[in-house]
Tab-separated table of C-alpha atoms in Angstrom:
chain	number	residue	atom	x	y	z
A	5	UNK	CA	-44.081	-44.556	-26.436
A	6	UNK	CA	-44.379	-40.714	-27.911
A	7	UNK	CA	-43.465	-40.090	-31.286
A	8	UNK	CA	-40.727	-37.134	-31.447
A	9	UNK	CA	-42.561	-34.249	-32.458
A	10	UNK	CA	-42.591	-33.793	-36.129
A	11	UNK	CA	-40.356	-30.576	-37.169
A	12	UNK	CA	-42.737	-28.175	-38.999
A	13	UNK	CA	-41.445	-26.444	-41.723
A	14	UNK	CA	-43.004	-22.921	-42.757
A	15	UNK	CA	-43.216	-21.386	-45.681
A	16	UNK	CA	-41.197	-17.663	-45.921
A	17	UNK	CA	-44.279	-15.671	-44.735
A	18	UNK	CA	-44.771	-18.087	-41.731
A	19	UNK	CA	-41.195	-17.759	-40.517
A	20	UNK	CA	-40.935	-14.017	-41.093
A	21	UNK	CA	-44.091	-13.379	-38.372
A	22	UNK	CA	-43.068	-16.514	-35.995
A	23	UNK	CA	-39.125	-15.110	-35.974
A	24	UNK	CA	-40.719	-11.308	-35.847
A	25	UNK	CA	-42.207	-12.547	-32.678
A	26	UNK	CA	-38.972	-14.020	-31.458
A	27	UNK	CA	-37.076	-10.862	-31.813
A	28	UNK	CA	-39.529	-8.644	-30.074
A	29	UNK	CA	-39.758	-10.827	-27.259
A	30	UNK	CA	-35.903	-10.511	-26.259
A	31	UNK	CA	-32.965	-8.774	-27.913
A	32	UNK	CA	-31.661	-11.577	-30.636
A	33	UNK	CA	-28.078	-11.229	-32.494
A	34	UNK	CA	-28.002	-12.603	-36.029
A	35	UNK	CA	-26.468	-16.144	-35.911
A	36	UNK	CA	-29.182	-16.821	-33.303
A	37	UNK	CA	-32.008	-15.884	-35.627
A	38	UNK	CA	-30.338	-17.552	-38.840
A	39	UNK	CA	-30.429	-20.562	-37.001
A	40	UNK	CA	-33.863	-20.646	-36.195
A	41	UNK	CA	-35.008	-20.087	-39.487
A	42	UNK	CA	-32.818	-23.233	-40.725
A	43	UNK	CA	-35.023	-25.422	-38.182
A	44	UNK	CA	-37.998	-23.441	-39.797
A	45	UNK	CA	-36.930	-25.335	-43.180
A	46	UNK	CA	-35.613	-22.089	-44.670
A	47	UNK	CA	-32.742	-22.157	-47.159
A	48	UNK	CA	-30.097	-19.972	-46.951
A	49	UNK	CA	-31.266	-17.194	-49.309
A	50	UNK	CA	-34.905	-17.159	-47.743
A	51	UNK	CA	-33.021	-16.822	-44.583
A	52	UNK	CA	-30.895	-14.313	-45.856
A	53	UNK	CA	-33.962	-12.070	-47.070
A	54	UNK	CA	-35.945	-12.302	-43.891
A	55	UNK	CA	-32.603	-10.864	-41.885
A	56	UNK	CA	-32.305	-8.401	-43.762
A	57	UNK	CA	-35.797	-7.354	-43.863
A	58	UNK	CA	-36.029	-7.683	-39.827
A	59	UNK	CA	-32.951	-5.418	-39.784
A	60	UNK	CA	-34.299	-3.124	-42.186
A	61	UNK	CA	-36.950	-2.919	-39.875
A	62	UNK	CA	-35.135	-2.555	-36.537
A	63	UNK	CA	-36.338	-6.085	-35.216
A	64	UNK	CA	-32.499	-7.235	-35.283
A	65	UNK	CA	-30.166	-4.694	-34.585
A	66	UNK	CA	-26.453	-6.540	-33.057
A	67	UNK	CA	-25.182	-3.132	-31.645
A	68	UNK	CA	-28.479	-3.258	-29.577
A	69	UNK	CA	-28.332	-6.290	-28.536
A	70	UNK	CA	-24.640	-6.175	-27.875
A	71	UNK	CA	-25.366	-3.203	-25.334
A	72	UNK	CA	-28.010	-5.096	-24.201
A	73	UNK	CA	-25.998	-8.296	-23.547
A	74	UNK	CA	-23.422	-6.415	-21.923
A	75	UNK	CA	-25.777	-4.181	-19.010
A	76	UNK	CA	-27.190	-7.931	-18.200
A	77	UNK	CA	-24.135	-9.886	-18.190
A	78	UNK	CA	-22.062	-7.529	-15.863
A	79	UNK	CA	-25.057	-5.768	-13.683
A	80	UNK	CA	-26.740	-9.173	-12.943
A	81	UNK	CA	-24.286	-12.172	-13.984
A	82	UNK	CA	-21.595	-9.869	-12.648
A	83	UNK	CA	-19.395	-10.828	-15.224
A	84	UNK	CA	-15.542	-8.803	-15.937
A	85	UNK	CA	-14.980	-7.361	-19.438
A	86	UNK	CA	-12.956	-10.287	-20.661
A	87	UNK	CA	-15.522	-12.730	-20.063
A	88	UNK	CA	-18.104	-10.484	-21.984
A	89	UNK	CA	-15.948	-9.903	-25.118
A	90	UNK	CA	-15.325	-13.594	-25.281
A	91	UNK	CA	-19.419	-14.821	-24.989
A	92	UNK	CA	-20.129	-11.410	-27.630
A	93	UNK	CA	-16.964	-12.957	-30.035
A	94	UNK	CA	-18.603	-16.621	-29.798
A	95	UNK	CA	-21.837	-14.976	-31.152
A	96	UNK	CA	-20.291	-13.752	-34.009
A	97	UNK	CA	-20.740	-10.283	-33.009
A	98	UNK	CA	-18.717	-7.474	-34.989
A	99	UNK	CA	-15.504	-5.775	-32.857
A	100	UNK	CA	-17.736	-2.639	-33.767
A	101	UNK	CA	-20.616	-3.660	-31.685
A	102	UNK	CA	-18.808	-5.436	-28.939
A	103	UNK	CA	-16.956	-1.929	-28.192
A	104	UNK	CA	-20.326	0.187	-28.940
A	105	UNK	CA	-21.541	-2.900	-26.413
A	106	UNK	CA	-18.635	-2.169	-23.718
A	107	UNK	CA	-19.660	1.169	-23.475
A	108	UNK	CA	-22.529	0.407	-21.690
A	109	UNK	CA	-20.311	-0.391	-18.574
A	110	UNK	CA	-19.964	2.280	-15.834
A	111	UNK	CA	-16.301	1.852	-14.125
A	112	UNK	CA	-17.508	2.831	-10.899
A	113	UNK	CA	-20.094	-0.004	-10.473
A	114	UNK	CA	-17.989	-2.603	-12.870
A	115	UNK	CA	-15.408	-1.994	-9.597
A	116	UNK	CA	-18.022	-2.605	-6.791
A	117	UNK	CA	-19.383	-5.465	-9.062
A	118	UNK	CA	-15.945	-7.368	-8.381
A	119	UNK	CA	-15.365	-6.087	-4.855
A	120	UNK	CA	-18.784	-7.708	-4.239
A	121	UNK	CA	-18.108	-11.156	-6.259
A	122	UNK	CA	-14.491	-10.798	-4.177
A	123	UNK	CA	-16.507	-10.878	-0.907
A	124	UNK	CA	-18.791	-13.381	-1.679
A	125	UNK	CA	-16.512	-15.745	-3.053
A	126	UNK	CA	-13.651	-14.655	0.341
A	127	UNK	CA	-16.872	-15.671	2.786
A	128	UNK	CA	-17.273	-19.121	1.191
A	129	UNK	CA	-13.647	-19.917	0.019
A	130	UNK	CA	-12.643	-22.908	3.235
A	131	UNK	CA	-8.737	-22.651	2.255
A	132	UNK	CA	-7.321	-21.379	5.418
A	133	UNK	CA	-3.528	-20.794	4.044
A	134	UNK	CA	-3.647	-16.995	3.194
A	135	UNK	CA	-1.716	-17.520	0.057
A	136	UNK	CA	-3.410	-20.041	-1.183
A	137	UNK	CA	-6.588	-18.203	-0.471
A	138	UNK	CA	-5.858	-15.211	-2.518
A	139	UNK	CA	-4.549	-17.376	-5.238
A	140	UNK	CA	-8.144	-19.144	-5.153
A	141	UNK	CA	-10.140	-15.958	-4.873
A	142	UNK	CA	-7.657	-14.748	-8.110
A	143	UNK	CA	-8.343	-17.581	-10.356
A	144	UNK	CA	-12.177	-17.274	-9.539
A	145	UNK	CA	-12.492	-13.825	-10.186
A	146	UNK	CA	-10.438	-14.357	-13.590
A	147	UNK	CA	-12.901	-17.201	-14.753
A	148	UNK	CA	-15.601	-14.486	-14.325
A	149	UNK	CA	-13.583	-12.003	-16.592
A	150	UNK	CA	-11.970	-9.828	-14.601
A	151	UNK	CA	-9.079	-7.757	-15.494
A	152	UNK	CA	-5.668	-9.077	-13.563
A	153	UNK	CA	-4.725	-5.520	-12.735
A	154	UNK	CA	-8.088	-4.944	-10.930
A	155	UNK	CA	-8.214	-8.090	-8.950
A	156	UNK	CA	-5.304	-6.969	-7.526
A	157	UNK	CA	-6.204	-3.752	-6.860
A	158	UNK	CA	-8.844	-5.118	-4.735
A	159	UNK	CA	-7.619	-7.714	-3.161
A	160	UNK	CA	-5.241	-5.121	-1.857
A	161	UNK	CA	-7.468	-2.631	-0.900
A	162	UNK	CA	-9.214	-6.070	1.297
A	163	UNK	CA	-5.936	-6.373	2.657
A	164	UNK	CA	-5.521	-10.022	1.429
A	165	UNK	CA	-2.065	-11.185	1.282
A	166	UNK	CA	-0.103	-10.230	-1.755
A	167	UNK	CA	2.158	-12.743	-3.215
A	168	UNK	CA	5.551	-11.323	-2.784
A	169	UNK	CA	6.593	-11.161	0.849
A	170	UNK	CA	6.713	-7.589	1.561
A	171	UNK	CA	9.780	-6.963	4.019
């Protein structure tokens, strides 16, 4: 049987160039980072000087990686505005950045993002009742963080069947 790999524990000047690494790999925020260099062995105050030193240094920046976050999540994840605030707020990232972060977001293409998550999701929903369907389709596209107002906007403009009988 294999032994669990013993944790290694690095001294100050070890972390600082292993976690220097880790941030220029991929954008980081802070709580990430802090919690690497606890499994490192560092103590709070060690971990506290290295963050601020790879801040100092623009290796950690949260508005960055907030904007960065933000493209990625609703270009390629295709995720609403909602959802995004929510994931940024769980990361401990300052209102500040999150709205620096929602900036990033073009209106146009956030629109055709959930016109194109609508389709998708209206080619594979089987529920055949109309109603139903759009209620389906609306609960979906909320769970991806969409914006109520804009779901129905376009499941009008699809011509799906609004809720309220229209006589």
């Amino acid at each position: 049987m294999m032994q669990p790999a013993k944790k290694k524990f690095y001294t100050p000047t070890e972390a600082l160039q292993k976690i220097a690494a880790f941030c220029a790999y991929q954008e980081r925020n802070q709580k990430e980072v802090e919690a690497k260099l606890r499994e490192y062995g560092l103590d709070e105050d060690e971990a506290g000087e290295i963050i601020i030193r790879l801040s100092r240094e623009k290796l950690l920046d949260e508005e960055r990686y907030a904007k960065s976050f933000v493209r990625g999540h609703y270009r390629h994840k295709k995720w609403g505005r909602r959802r995004i605030v929510q994931e940024l707020k769980q990361k401990g990232i300052s209102e500040y950045c999150i709205k620096a972060g929602l900036k990033e977001i073009d209106g146009d293409e956030y629109y055709q993002n959930l016109v194109d998550v609508l389709e998708k999701k209206d080619r594979l929903e089987k529920e055949k009742n109309p109603r139903v369907r759009r209620q389906k389709i609306q609960v979906f596209l909320m769970n991806k963080g969409y914006e109520q107002d804009l779901i129905k906007m376009a499941l009008d403009d699809m011509g799906k069947v609004p809720e309220e009988d229209e006589d």
